[in-house]
């Protein structure tokens, strides 16, 4: 049997031409973005290679989630999925579908649409009884995270990524284990410090961001001068 891990991506391929007479039990749906009627093919492929490993056509009176589960059962197996990382976009994830996959041991990764079961949302008016966290679309690049604590299941992280230009993307992952940080500049002009070719100065940058008292004070002072029009690069702390 297969002993390693595999990453599989599932996406929907929209067939643009289909007639009621020729659908042969397949579901005929409206493709909103394409403004076409046609069938839907749920296609599974190895994430890195793009090699197709299975296709399931959506049938009449069949949900998208049922079609995907059938595809996984046929191509991966009906039992434990603990060697599988499954990547899908927001059109696939429903709560019970996620629970079913987690119970079988699969790792999940994908974007998620706004829904009552998901703990984060944006651009909505929430009632007082709604426990979801409302993420502002305004502000700098930010990643907000919430952990699930469902019993007997893998820990899942829900996240909301704000891109700094008014956009927010929701997603989930069962493979986020530690916080991964990257430097995001509040003022694009500050990149001159980060790109300093002097190794010592560049290394000091990370010390200052970390919040050491002397470094932090020095950083704040330089930032204030830059905001006032000073174009000098930051100097190493001695």
PDB file of C-alpha atoms in Angstrom:
ATOM      1  CA  UNK A   1       0.000   0.000   0.000  1.00  0.00           C
ATOM      2  CA  UNK A   2       0.877   3.684  -0.195  1.00  0.00           C
ATOM      3  CA  UNK A   3       2.913   4.709   2.869  1.00  0.00           C
ATOM      4  CA  UNK A   4       3.761   8.359   2.131  1.00  0.00           C
ATOM      5  CA  UNK A   5       1.616  11.470   2.075  1.00  0.00           C
ATOM      6  CA  UNK A   6      -0.122  12.799  -0.989  1.00  0.00           C
ATOM      7  CA  UNK A   7      -1.642  16.165  -1.751  1.00  0.00           C
ATOM      8  CA  UNK A   8      -4.749  16.102  -3.941  1.00  0.00           C
ATOM      9  CA  UNK A   9      -6.593  19.111  -5.344  1.00  0.00           C
ATOM     10  CA  UNK A  10     -10.230  18.900  -6.410  1.00  0.00           C
ATOM     11  CA  UNK A  11     -11.860  21.555  -8.575  1.00  0.00           C
ATOM     12  CA  UNK A  12     -14.937  21.800 -10.757  1.00  0.00           C
ATOM     13  CA  UNK A  13     -14.656  21.858 -14.532  1.00  0.00           C
ATOM     14  CA  UNK A  14     -17.669  23.489 -16.143  1.00  0.00           C
ATOM     15  CA  UNK A  15     -18.839  22.046 -19.454  1.00  0.00           C
ATOM     16  CA  UNK A  16     -20.371  24.851 -21.513  1.00  0.00           C
ATOM     17  CA  UNK A  17     -22.492  22.853 -23.929  1.00  0.00           C
ATOM     18  CA  UNK A  18     -25.176  20.343 -23.029  1.00  0.00           C
ATOM     19  CA  UNK A  19     -28.710  19.593 -24.166  1.00  0.00           C
ATOM     20  CA  UNK A  20     -31.543  18.223 -22.014  1.00  0.00           C
ATOM     21  CA  UNK A  21     -31.858  15.295 -24.409  1.00  0.00           C
ATOM     22  CA  UNK A  22     -28.200  14.319 -24.100  1.00  0.00           C
ATOM     23  CA  UNK A  23     -27.538  14.698 -20.410  1.00  0.00           C
ATOM     24  CA  UNK A  24     -28.025  10.972 -19.603  1.00  0.00           C
ATOM     25  CA  UNK A  25     -28.761  11.468 -15.917  1.00  0.00           C
ATOM     26  CA  UNK A  26     -26.207  14.246 -15.410  1.00  0.00           C
ATOM     27  CA  UNK A  27     -27.242  17.442 -13.649  1.00  0.00           C
ATOM     28  CA  UNK A  28     -27.671  20.449 -15.925  1.00  0.00           C
ATOM     29  CA  UNK A  29     -26.767  23.637 -14.054  1.00  0.00           C
ATOM     30  CA  UNK A  30     -26.331  27.341 -14.707  1.00  0.00           C
ATOM     31  CA  UNK A  31     -22.704  28.478 -14.660  1.00  0.00           C
ATOM     32  CA  UNK A  32     -23.237  31.986 -13.306  1.00  0.00           C
ATOM     33  CA  UNK A  33     -19.849  33.528 -14.040  1.00  0.00           C
ATOM     34  CA  UNK A  34     -19.662  32.044 -17.534  1.00  0.00           C
ATOM     35  CA  UNK A  35     -23.374  32.651 -18.228  1.00  0.00           C
ATOM     36  CA  UNK A  36     -23.714  29.175 -19.725  1.00  0.00           C
ATOM     37  CA  UNK A  37     -25.728  26.038 -19.046  1.00  0.00           C
ATOM     38  CA  UNK A  38     -23.872  22.759 -18.768  1.00  0.00           C
ATOM     39  CA  UNK A  39     -22.616  19.843 -16.727  1.00  0.00           C
ATOM     40  CA  UNK A  40     -20.097  19.912 -13.869  1.00  0.00           C
ATOM     41  CA  UNK A  41     -17.094  17.597 -13.631  1.00  0.00           C
ATOM     42  CA  UNK A  42     -15.431  17.354 -10.215  1.00  0.00           C
ATOM     43  CA  UNK A  43     -11.817  16.588 -11.107  1.00  0.00           C
ATOM     44  CA  UNK A  44      -9.150  15.299  -8.691  1.00  0.00           C
ATOM     45  CA  UNK A  45      -5.455  15.743  -9.500  1.00  0.00           C
ATOM     46  CA  UNK A  46      -2.121  15.492  -7.721  1.00  0.00           C
ATOM     47  CA  UNK A  47      -1.432  19.038  -6.538  1.00  0.00           C
ATOM     48  CA  UNK A  48       2.186  19.324  -7.651  1.00  0.00           C
ATOM     49  CA  UNK A  49       2.074  17.339 -10.884  1.00  0.00           C
ATOM     50  CA  UNK A  50      -1.383  18.346 -12.086  1.00  0.00           C
ATOM     51  CA  UNK A  51      -1.865  14.701 -13.046  1.00  0.00           C
ATOM     52  CA  UNK A  52      -5.573  13.826 -13.114  1.00  0.00           C
ATOM     53  CA  UNK A  53      -6.420  10.790 -10.982  1.00  0.00           C
ATOM     54  CA  UNK A  54     -10.201  10.801 -11.232  1.00  0.00           C
ATOM     55  CA  UNK A  55     -13.300  12.603 -12.506  1.00  0.00           C
ATOM     56  CA  UNK A  56     -16.859  12.510 -11.158  1.00  0.00           C
ATOM     57  CA  UNK A  57     -19.708  14.026 -13.164  1.00  0.00           C
ATOM     58  CA  UNK A  58     -22.377  15.643 -11.006  1.00  0.00           C
ATOM     59  CA  UNK A  59     -25.613  13.696 -11.379  1.00  0.00           C
ATOM     60  CA  UNK A  60     -29.270  14.600 -10.978  1.00  0.00           C
ATOM     61  CA  UNK A  61     -30.337  14.778  -7.294  1.00  0.00           C
ATOM     62  CA  UNK A  62     -26.697  14.547  -6.170  1.00  0.00           C
ATOM     63  CA  UNK A  63     -24.920  17.163  -4.050  1.00  0.00           C
ATOM     64  CA  UNK A  64     -21.429  18.399  -4.804  1.00  0.00           C
ATOM     65  CA  UNK A  65     -20.196  16.942  -1.520  1.00  0.00           C
ATOM     66  CA  UNK A  66     -21.679  13.507  -2.277  1.00  0.00           C
ATOM     67  CA  UNK A  67     -19.989  13.574  -5.677  1.00  0.00           C
ATOM     68  CA  UNK A  68     -16.607  14.366  -4.105  1.00  0.00           C
ATOM     69  CA  UNK A  69     -16.967  11.646  -1.457  1.00  0.00           C
ATOM     70  CA  UNK A  70     -17.767   9.116  -4.184  1.00  0.00           C
ATOM     71  CA  UNK A  71     -14.681  10.278  -6.097  1.00  0.00           C
ATOM     72  CA  UNK A  72     -12.455   9.888  -3.030  1.00  0.00           C
ATOM     73  CA  UNK A  73     -13.875   6.451  -2.252  1.00  0.00           C
ATOM     74  CA  UNK A  74     -13.202   5.288  -5.805  1.00  0.00           C
ATOM     75  CA  UNK A  75      -9.695   6.710  -6.199  1.00  0.00           C
ATOM     76  CA  UNK A  76      -8.264   6.854  -2.648  1.00  0.00           C
ATOM     77  CA  UNK A  77     -10.271   4.320  -0.657  1.00  0.00           C
ATOM     78  CA  UNK A  78     -13.281   4.059   1.622  1.00  0.00           C
ATOM     79  CA  UNK A  79     -11.365   3.843   4.895  1.00  0.00           C
ATOM     80  CA  UNK A  80      -8.718   5.912   6.627  1.00  0.00           C
ATOM     81  CA  UNK A  81      -7.503   9.022   4.783  1.00  0.00           C
ATOM     82  CA  UNK A  82      -4.649   9.942   7.126  1.00  0.00           C
ATOM     83  CA  UNK A  83      -2.136  10.043   4.254  1.00  0.00           C
ATOM     84  CA  UNK A  84      -4.228  12.562   2.294  1.00  0.00           C
ATOM     85  CA  UNK A  85      -4.082  16.357   2.189  1.00  0.00           C
ATOM     86  CA  UNK A  86      -7.176  17.614   0.381  1.00  0.00           C
ATOM     87  CA  UNK A  87      -7.180  21.065  -1.243  1.00  0.00           C
ATOM     88  CA  UNK A  88     -10.437  22.605  -2.491  1.00  0.00           C
ATOM     89  CA  UNK A  89     -11.933  26.044  -2.987  1.00  0.00           C
ATOM     90  CA  UNK A  90     -14.829  27.640  -1.157  1.00  0.00           C
ATOM     91  CA  UNK A  91     -17.626  26.059  -3.164  1.00  0.00           C
ATOM     92  CA  UNK A  92     -17.012  22.636  -1.611  1.00  0.00           C
ATOM     93  CA  UNK A  93     -16.776  23.175   2.130  1.00  0.00           C
ATOM     94  CA  UNK A  94     -19.870  22.515   4.217  1.00  0.00           C
ATOM     95  CA  UNK A  95     -19.710  21.773   7.937  1.00  0.00           C
ATOM     96  CA  UNK A  96     -20.815  18.126   7.864  1.00  0.00           C
ATOM     97  CA  UNK A  97     -18.610  17.461   4.845  1.00  0.00           C
ATOM     98  CA  UNK A  98     -15.578  18.793   6.771  1.00  0.00           C
ATOM     99  CA  UNK A  99     -16.479  16.696   9.812  1.00  0.00           C
ATOM    100  CA  UNK A 100     -16.795  13.534   7.704  1.00  0.00           C
ATOM    101  CA  UNK A 101     -13.353  14.044   6.163  1.00  0.00           C
ATOM    102  CA  UNK A 102     -11.727  14.872   9.505  1.00  0.00           C
ATOM    103  CA  UNK A 103     -13.202  11.732  11.053  1.00  0.00           C
ATOM    104  CA  UNK A 104     -11.505   9.743   8.311  1.00  0.00           C
ATOM    105  CA  UNK A 105      -8.153  11.387   9.101  1.00  0.00           C
ATOM    106  CA  UNK A 106      -7.745  13.681   6.094  1.00  0.00           C
ATOM    107  CA  UNK A 107      -5.936  17.017   6.293  1.00  0.00           C
ATOM    108  CA  UNK A 108      -7.905  19.919   4.862  1.00  0.00           C
ATOM    109  CA  UNK A 109      -6.849  23.145   3.160  1.00  0.00           C
ATOM    110  CA  UNK A 110      -8.919  25.618   1.192  1.00  0.00           C
ATOM    111  CA  UNK A 111     -10.810  28.864   0.940  1.00  0.00           C
ATOM    112  CA  UNK A 112     -14.261  29.075   2.539  1.00  0.00           C
ATOM    113  CA  UNK A 113     -17.356  31.111   1.760  1.00  0.00           C
ATOM    114  CA  UNK A 114     -19.092  33.113   4.473  1.00  0.00           C
ATOM    115  CA  UNK A 115     -21.357  30.808   6.466  1.00  0.00           C
ATOM    116  CA  UNK A 116     -23.031  30.636   9.875  1.00  0.00           C
ATOM    117  CA  UNK A 117     -20.845  27.693  10.958  1.00  0.00           C
ATOM    118  CA  UNK A 118     -17.545  29.427  10.129  1.00  0.00           C
ATOM    119  CA  UNK A 119     -16.181  31.558  13.016  1.00  0.00           C
ATOM    120  CA  UNK A 120     -14.940  34.481  10.883  1.00  0.00           C
ATOM    121  CA  UNK A 121     -16.766  36.709   8.431  1.00  0.00           C
ATOM    122  CA  UNK A 122     -16.601  40.147   6.796  1.00  0.00           C
ATOM    123  CA  UNK A 123     -18.869  42.768   5.163  1.00  0.00           C
ATOM    124  CA  UNK A 124     -21.938  41.558   7.038  1.00  0.00           C
ATOM    125  CA  UNK A 125     -24.242  42.980   9.706  1.00  0.00           C
ATOM    126  CA  UNK A 126     -24.274  40.525  12.596  1.00  0.00           C
ATOM    127  CA  UNK A 127     -26.958  40.124  15.213  1.00  0.00           C
ATOM    128  CA  UNK A 128     -25.985  40.301  18.867  1.00  0.00           C
ATOM    129  CA  UNK A 129     -26.523  36.549  19.144  1.00  0.00           C
ATOM    130  CA  UNK A 130     -24.093  35.867  16.280  1.00  0.00           C
ATOM    131  CA  UNK A 131     -20.774  34.734  17.767  1.00  0.00           C
ATOM    132  CA  UNK A 132     -18.739  35.095  14.591  1.00  0.00           C
ATOM    133  CA  UNK A 133     -15.830  37.547  14.509  1.00  0.00           C
ATOM    134  CA  UNK A 134     -16.406  40.389  12.054  1.00  0.00           C
ATOM    135  CA  UNK A 135     -13.169  41.174  10.208  1.00  0.00           C
ATOM    136  CA  UNK A 136     -12.753  44.748   9.013  1.00  0.00           C
ATOM    137  CA  UNK A 137     -11.887  45.176   5.345  1.00  0.00           C
ATOM    138  CA  UNK A 138      -9.927  48.323   6.136  1.00  0.00           C
ATOM    139  CA  UNK A 139      -6.377  48.230   7.431  1.00  0.00           C
ATOM    140  CA  UNK A 140      -2.968  46.776   6.659  1.00  0.00           C
ATOM    141  CA  UNK A 141      -2.259  43.184   5.684  1.00  0.00           C
ATOM    142  CA  UNK A 142      -3.364  40.929   8.512  1.00  0.00           C
ATOM    143  CA  UNK A 143      -3.923  37.235   9.154  1.00  0.00           C
ATOM    144  CA  UNK A 144      -6.508  36.434  11.840  1.00  0.00           C
ATOM    145  CA  UNK A 145      -6.811  32.877  13.139  1.00  0.00           C
ATOM    146  CA  UNK A 146      -9.235  30.855  15.243  1.00  0.00           C
ATOM    147  CA  UNK A 147      -8.817  27.240  16.378  1.00  0.00           C
ATOM    148  CA  UNK A 148     -11.520  24.583  16.515  1.00  0.00           C
ATOM    149  CA  UNK A 149     -11.758  22.331  19.547  1.00  0.00           C
ATOM    150  CA  UNK A 150     -14.109  19.621  18.314  1.00  0.00           C
ATOM    151  CA  UNK A 151     -13.782  16.351  20.205  1.00  0.00           C
ATOM    152  CA  UNK A 152     -11.985  13.381  18.651  1.00  0.00           C
ATOM    153  CA  UNK A 153     -11.088  15.365  15.521  1.00  0.00           C
ATOM    154  CA  UNK A 154      -7.955  17.021  14.218  1.00  0.00           C
ATOM    155  CA  UNK A 155      -7.434  20.606  15.255  1.00  0.00           C
ATOM    156  CA  UNK A 156      -8.517  22.940  12.463  1.00  0.00           C
ATOM    157  CA  UNK A 157      -7.524  26.573  12.063  1.00  0.00           C
ATOM    158  CA  UNK A 158      -9.974  29.021  10.543  1.00  0.00           C
ATOM    159  CA  UNK A 159      -8.300  32.116   9.136  1.00  0.00           C
ATOM    160  CA  UNK A 160      -9.142  35.422   7.503  1.00  0.00           C
ATOM    161  CA  UNK A 161      -6.527  37.145   5.357  1.00  0.00           C
ATOM    162  CA  UNK A 162      -6.893  40.878   4.749  1.00  0.00           C
ATOM    163  CA  UNK A 163      -4.828  41.968   1.758  1.00  0.00           C
ATOM    164  CA  UNK A 164      -4.473  45.644   2.687  1.00  0.00           C
ATOM    165  CA  UNK A 165      -6.495  46.810  -0.334  1.00  0.00           C
ATOM    166  CA  UNK A 166      -9.991  46.200   1.018  1.00  0.00           C
ATOM    167  CA  UNK A 167     -10.165  42.474   0.272  1.00  0.00           C
ATOM    168  CA  UNK A 168     -10.678  39.633   2.759  1.00  0.00           C
ATOM    169  CA  UNK A 169     -10.312  35.902   2.068  1.00  0.00           C
ATOM    170  CA  UNK A 170     -11.569  33.192   4.420  1.00  0.00           C
ATOM    171  CA  UNK A 171      -9.973  29.772   4.652  1.00  0.00           C
ATOM    172  CA  UNK A 172      -9.290  26.720   6.781  1.00  0.00           C
ATOM    173  CA  UNK A 173      -6.367  24.390   7.364  1.00  0.00           C
ATOM    174  CA  UNK A 174      -5.673  21.407   9.592  1.00  0.00           C
ATOM    175  CA  UNK A 175      -1.913  21.664   9.038  1.00  0.00           C
ATOM    176  CA  UNK A 176      -1.128  25.044  10.611  1.00  0.00           C
ATOM    177  CA  UNK A 177       0.967  24.163  13.636  1.00  0.00           C
ATOM    178  CA  UNK A 178       2.974  27.303  14.454  1.00  0.00           C
ATOM    179  CA  UNK A 179       2.742  31.001  13.715  1.00  0.00           C
ATOM    180  CA  UNK A 180       4.679  31.949  10.588  1.00  0.00           C
ATOM    181  CA  UNK A 181       5.516  35.647  10.387  1.00  0.00           C
ATOM    182  CA  UNK A 182       6.600  37.851   7.541  1.00  0.00           C
ATOM    183  CA  UNK A 183       7.485  41.517   7.644  1.00  0.00           C
ATOM    184  CA  UNK A 184       4.710  43.784   6.364  1.00  0.00           C
ATOM    185  CA  UNK A 185       5.532  47.466   6.055  1.00  0.00           C
ATOM    186  CA  UNK A 186       2.952  49.995   7.201  1.00  0.00           C
ATOM    187  CA  UNK A 187       4.680  52.612   5.029  1.00  0.00           C
ATOM    188  CA  UNK A 188       6.088  51.428   1.659  1.00  0.00           C
ATOM    189  CA  UNK A 189       8.942  53.956   1.974  1.00  0.00           C
ATOM    190  CA  UNK A 190      10.351  51.973   4.886  1.00  0.00           C
ATOM    191  CA  UNK A 191      11.528  49.257   2.482  1.00  0.00           C
ATOM    192  CA  UNK A 192      14.776  51.238   2.158  1.00  0.00           C
ATOM    193  CA  UNK A 193      15.686  50.031   5.653  1.00  0.00           C
ATOM    194  CA  UNK A 194      14.791  46.438   5.014  1.00  0.00           C
ATOM    195  CA  UNK A 195      16.788  46.384   1.770  1.00  0.00           C
ATOM    196  CA  UNK A 196      19.927  47.894   3.264  1.00  0.00           C
ATOM    197  CA  UNK A 197      22.957  46.140   1.794  1.00  0.00           C
ATOM    198  CA  UNK A 198      24.944  46.536   5.027  1.00  0.00           C
ATOM    199  CA  UNK A 199      24.625  43.134   6.679  1.00  0.00           C
ATOM    200  CA  UNK A 200      24.872  44.466  10.218  1.00  0.00           C
ATOM    201  CA  UNK A 201      22.117  47.017   9.631  1.00  0.00           C
ATOM    202  CA  UNK A 202      19.903  44.425   7.984  1.00  0.00           C
ATOM    203  CA  UNK A 203      20.327  42.028  10.894  1.00  0.00           C
ATOM    204  CA  UNK A 204      19.532  44.741  13.415  1.00  0.00           C
ATOM    205  CA  UNK A 205      16.173  45.212  11.719  1.00  0.00           C
ATOM    206  CA  UNK A 206      14.886  41.923  13.082  1.00  0.00           C
ATOM    207  CA  UNK A 207      16.129  42.750  16.588  1.00  0.00           C
ATOM    208  CA  UNK A 208      14.257  46.037  16.533  1.00  0.00           C
ATOM    209  CA  UNK A 209      11.030  44.482  15.303  1.00  0.00           C
ATOM    210  CA  UNK A 210      11.294  41.872  18.063  1.00  0.00           C
ATOM    211  CA  UNK A 211      10.779  44.620  20.633  1.00  0.00           C
ATOM    212  CA  UNK A 212      14.005  44.798  22.651  1.00  0.00           C
ATOM    213  CA  UNK A 213      13.660  48.000  24.686  1.00  0.00           C
ATOM    214  CA  UNK A 214      16.633  49.988  23.345  1.00  0.00           C
ATOM    215  CA  UNK A 215      16.049  48.750  19.810  1.00  0.00           C
ATOM    216  CA  UNK A 216      12.347  49.467  19.938  1.00  0.00           C
ATOM    217  CA  UNK A 217      12.927  53.036  21.120  1.00  0.00           C
ATOM    218  CA  UNK A 218      15.513  53.596  18.404  1.00  0.00           C
ATOM    219  CA  UNK A 219      13.164  52.198  15.779  1.00  0.00           C
ATOM    220  CA  UNK A 220      10.280  54.420  16.891  1.00  0.00           C
ATOM    221  CA  UNK A 221      12.524  57.489  16.769  1.00  0.00           C
ATOM    222  CA  UNK A 222      13.741  56.727  13.240  1.00  0.00           C
ATOM    223  CA  UNK A 223      10.217  55.952  12.045  1.00  0.00           C
ATOM    224  CA  UNK A 224       9.025  59.317  13.330  1.00  0.00           C
ATOM    225  CA  UNK A 225      11.814  61.114  11.472  1.00  0.00           C
ATOM    226  CA  UNK A 226      11.016  59.273   8.243  1.00  0.00           C
ATOM    227  CA  UNK A 227       7.367  60.253   8.565  1.00  0.00           C
ATOM    228  CA  UNK A 228       8.533  63.858   8.934  1.00  0.00           C
ATOM    229  CA  UNK A 229      10.500  63.654   5.694  1.00  0.00           C
ATOM    230  CA  UNK A 230      13.939  62.385   6.734  1.00  0.00           C
ATOM    231  CA  UNK A 231      15.262  60.026   4.021  1.00  0.00           C
ATOM    232  CA  UNK A 232      18.326  58.701   5.874  1.00  0.00           C
ATOM    233  CA  UNK A 233      18.657  54.962   6.373  1.00  0.00           C
ATOM    234  CA  UNK A 234      18.433  53.564   9.863  1.00  0.00           C
ATOM    235  CA  UNK A 235      21.790  53.140  11.587  1.00  0.00           C
ATOM    236  CA  UNK A 236      22.994  50.058  13.488  1.00  0.00           C
ATOM    237  CA  UNK A 237      22.503  50.079  17.234  1.00  0.00           C
ATOM    238  CA  UNK A 238      25.781  50.170  19.132  1.00  0.00           C
TER     239      UNK A 238
END
